JSON list of C-alpha atoms in Angstrom, two decimals:
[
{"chain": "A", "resi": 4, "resn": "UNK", "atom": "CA", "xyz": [-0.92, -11.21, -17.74]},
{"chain": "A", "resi": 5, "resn": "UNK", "atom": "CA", "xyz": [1.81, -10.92, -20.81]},
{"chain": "A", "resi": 6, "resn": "UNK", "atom": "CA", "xyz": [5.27, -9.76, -20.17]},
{"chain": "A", "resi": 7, "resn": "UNK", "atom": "CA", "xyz": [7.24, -8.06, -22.59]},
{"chain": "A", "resi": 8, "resn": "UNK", "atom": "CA", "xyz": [10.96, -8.44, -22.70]},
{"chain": "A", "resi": 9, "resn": "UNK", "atom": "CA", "xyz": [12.50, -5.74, -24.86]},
{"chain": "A", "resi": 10, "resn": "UNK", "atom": "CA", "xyz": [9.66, -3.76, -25.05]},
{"chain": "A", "resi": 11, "resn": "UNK", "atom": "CA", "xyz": [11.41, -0.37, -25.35]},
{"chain": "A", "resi": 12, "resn": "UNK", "atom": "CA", "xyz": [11.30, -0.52, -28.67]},
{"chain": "A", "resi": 13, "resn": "UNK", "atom": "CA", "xyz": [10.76, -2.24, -31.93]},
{"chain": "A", "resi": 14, "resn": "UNK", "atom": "CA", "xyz": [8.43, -4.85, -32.51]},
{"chain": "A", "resi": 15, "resn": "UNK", "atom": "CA", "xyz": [8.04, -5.33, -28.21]},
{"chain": "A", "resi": 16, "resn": "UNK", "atom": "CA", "xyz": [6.83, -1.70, -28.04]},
{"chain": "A", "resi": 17, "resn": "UNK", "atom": "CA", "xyz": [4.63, -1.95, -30.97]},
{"chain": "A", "resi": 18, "resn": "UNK", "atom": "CA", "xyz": [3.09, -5.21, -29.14]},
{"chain": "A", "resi": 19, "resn": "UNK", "atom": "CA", "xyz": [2.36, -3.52, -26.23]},
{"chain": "A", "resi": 20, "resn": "UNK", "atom": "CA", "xyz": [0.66, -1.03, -27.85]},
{"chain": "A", "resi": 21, "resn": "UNK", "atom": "CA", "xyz": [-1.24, -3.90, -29.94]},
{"chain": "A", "resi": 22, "resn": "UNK", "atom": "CA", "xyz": [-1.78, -5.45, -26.47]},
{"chain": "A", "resi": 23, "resn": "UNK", "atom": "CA", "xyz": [-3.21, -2.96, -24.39]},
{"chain": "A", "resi": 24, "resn": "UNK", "atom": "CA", "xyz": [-5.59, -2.40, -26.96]},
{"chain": "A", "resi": 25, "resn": "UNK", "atom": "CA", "xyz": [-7.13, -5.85, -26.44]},
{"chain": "A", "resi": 26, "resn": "UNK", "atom": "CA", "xyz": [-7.29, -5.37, -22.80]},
{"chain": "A", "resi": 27, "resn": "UNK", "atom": "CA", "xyz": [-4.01, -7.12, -21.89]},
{"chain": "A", "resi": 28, "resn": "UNK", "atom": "CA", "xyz": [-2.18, -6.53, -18.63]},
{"chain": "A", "resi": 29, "resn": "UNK", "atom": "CA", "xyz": [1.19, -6.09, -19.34]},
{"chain": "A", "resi": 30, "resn": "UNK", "atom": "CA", "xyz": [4.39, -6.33, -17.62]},
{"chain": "A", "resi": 31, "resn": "UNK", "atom": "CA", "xyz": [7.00, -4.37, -19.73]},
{"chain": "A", "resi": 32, "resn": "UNK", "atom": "CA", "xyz": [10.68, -4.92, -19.05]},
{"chain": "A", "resi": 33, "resn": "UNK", "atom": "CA", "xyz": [14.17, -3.77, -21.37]},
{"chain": "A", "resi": 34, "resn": "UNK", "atom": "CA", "xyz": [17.63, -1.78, -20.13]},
{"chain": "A", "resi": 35, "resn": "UNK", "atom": "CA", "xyz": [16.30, 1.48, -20.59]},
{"chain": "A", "resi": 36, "resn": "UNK", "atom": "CA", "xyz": [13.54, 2.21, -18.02]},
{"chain": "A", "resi": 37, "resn": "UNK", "atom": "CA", "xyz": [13.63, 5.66, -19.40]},
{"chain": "A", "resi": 38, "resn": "UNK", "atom": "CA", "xyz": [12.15, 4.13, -22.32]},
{"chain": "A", "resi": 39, "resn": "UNK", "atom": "CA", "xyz": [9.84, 2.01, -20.69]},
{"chain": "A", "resi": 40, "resn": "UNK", "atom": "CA", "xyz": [8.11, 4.59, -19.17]},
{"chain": "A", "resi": 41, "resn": "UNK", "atom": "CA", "xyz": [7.91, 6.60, -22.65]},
{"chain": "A", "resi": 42, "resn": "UNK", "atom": "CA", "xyz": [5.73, 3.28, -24.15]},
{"chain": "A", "resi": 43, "resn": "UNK", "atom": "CA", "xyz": [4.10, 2.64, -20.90]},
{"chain": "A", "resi": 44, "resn": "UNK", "atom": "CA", "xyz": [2.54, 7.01, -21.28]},
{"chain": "A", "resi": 45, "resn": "UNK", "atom": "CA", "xyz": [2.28, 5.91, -24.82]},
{"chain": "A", "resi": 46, "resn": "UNK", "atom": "CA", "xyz": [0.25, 3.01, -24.09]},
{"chain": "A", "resi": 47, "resn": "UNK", "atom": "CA", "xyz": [-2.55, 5.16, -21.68]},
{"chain": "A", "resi": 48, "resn": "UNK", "atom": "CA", "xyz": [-4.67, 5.93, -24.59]},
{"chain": "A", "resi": 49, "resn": "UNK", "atom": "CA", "xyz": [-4.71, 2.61, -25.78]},
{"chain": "A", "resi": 50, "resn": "UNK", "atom": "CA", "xyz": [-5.31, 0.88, -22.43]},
{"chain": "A", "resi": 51, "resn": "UNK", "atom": "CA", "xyz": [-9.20, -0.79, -22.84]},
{"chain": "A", "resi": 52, "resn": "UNK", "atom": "CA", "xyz": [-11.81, -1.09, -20.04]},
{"chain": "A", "resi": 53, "resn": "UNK", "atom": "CA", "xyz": [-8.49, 0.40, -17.77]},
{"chain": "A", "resi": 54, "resn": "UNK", "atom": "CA", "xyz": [-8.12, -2.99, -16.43]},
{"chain": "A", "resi": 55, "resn": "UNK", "atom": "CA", "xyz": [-4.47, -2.30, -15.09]},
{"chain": "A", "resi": 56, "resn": "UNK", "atom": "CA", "xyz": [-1.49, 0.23, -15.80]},
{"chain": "A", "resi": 57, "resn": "UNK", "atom": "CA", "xyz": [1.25, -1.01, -17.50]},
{"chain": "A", "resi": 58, "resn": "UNK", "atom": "CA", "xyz": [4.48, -2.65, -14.72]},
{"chain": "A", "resi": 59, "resn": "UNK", "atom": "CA", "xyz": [7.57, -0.77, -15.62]},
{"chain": "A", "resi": 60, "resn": "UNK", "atom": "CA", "xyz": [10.43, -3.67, -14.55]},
{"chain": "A", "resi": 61, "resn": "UNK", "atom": "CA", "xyz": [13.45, -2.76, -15.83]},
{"chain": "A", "resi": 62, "resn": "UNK", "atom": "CA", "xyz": [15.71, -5.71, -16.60]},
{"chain": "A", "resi": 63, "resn": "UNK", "atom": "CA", "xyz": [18.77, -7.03, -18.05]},
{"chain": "A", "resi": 64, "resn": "UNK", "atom": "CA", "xyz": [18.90, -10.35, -19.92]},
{"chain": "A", "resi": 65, "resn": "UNK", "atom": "CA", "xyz": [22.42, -10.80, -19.53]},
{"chain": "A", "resi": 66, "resn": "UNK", "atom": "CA", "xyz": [22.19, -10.16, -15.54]},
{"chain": "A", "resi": 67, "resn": "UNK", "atom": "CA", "xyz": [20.61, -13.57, -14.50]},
{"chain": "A", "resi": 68, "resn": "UNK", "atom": "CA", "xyz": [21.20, -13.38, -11.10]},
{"chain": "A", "resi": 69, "resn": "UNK", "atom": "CA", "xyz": [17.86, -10.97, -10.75]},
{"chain": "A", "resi": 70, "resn": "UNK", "atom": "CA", "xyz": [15.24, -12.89, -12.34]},
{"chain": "A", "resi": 71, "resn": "UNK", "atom": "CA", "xyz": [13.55, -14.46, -9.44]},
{"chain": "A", "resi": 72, "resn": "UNK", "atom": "CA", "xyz": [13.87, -10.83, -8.11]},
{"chain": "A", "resi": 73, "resn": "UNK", "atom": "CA", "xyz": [12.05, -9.48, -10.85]},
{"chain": "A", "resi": 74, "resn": "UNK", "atom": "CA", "xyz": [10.00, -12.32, -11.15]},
{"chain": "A", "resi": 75, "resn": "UNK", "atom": "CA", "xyz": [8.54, -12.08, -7.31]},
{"chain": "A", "resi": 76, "resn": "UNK", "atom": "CA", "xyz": [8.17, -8.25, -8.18]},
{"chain": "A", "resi": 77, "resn": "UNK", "atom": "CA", "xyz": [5.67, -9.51, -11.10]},
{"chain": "A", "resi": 78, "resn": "UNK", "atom": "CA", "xyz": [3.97, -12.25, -9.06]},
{"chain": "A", "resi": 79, "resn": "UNK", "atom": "CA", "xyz": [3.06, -9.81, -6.19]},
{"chain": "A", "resi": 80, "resn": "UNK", "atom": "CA", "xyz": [1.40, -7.52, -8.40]},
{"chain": "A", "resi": 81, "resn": "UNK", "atom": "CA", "xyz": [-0.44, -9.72, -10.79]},
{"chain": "A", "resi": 82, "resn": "UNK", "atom": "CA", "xyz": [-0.54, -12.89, -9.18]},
{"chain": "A", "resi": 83, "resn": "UNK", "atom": "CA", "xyz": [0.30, -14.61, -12.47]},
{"chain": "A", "resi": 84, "resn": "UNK", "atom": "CA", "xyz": [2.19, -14.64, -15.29]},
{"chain": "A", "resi": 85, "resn": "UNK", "atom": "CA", "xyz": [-0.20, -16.50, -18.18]},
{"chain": "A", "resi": 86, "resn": "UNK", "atom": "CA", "xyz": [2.60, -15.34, -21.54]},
{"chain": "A", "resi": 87, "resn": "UNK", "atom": "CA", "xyz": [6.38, -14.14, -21.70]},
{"chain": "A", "resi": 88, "resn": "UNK", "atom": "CA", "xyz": [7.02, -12.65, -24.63]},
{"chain": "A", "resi": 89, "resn": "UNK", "atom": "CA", "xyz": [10.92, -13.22, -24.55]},
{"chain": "A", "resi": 90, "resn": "UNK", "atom": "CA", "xyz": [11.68, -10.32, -27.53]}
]
């Protein structure tokens, strides 16, 4: 389980994409969940052995007081979180 932070865009979206092509399950957060769910349809094609859709969590790193929301929201879905990928 890898979760992207800033994954909207940039070098987090073009990990995902990277990612999901390896079989990853991915957890893909920014500000714009708009966004997110633009990389998360572009990452269907790439998605191997279609272990697991993509977790749209949208998230603000300046707003600390939701992370152990958001990270509870992970845990019950995956179970684990083996790599953040703090972009």
């Amino acid at each position: 389980m890898i979760w992207i932070t800033g994954a909207s865009s940039g070098i987090g979206e073009a990990l995902a994409y990277a990612l999901a092509k390896e079989g990853a399950k991915l957890i893909l957060s920014a500000r714009r969940e708009d966004e997110l769910r633009r990389v998360a349809a572009g990452i269907e094609p790439h998605i191997a052995h279609r272990t697991s859709d993509p977790l749209i969590l949208p998230l603000d790193l300046n707003d600390s007081g939701n992370f152990e929301e958001k990270k509870n929201e992970a845990l019950k879905k995956f179970g684990r979180i083996d790599v953040l990928i703090n972009n």
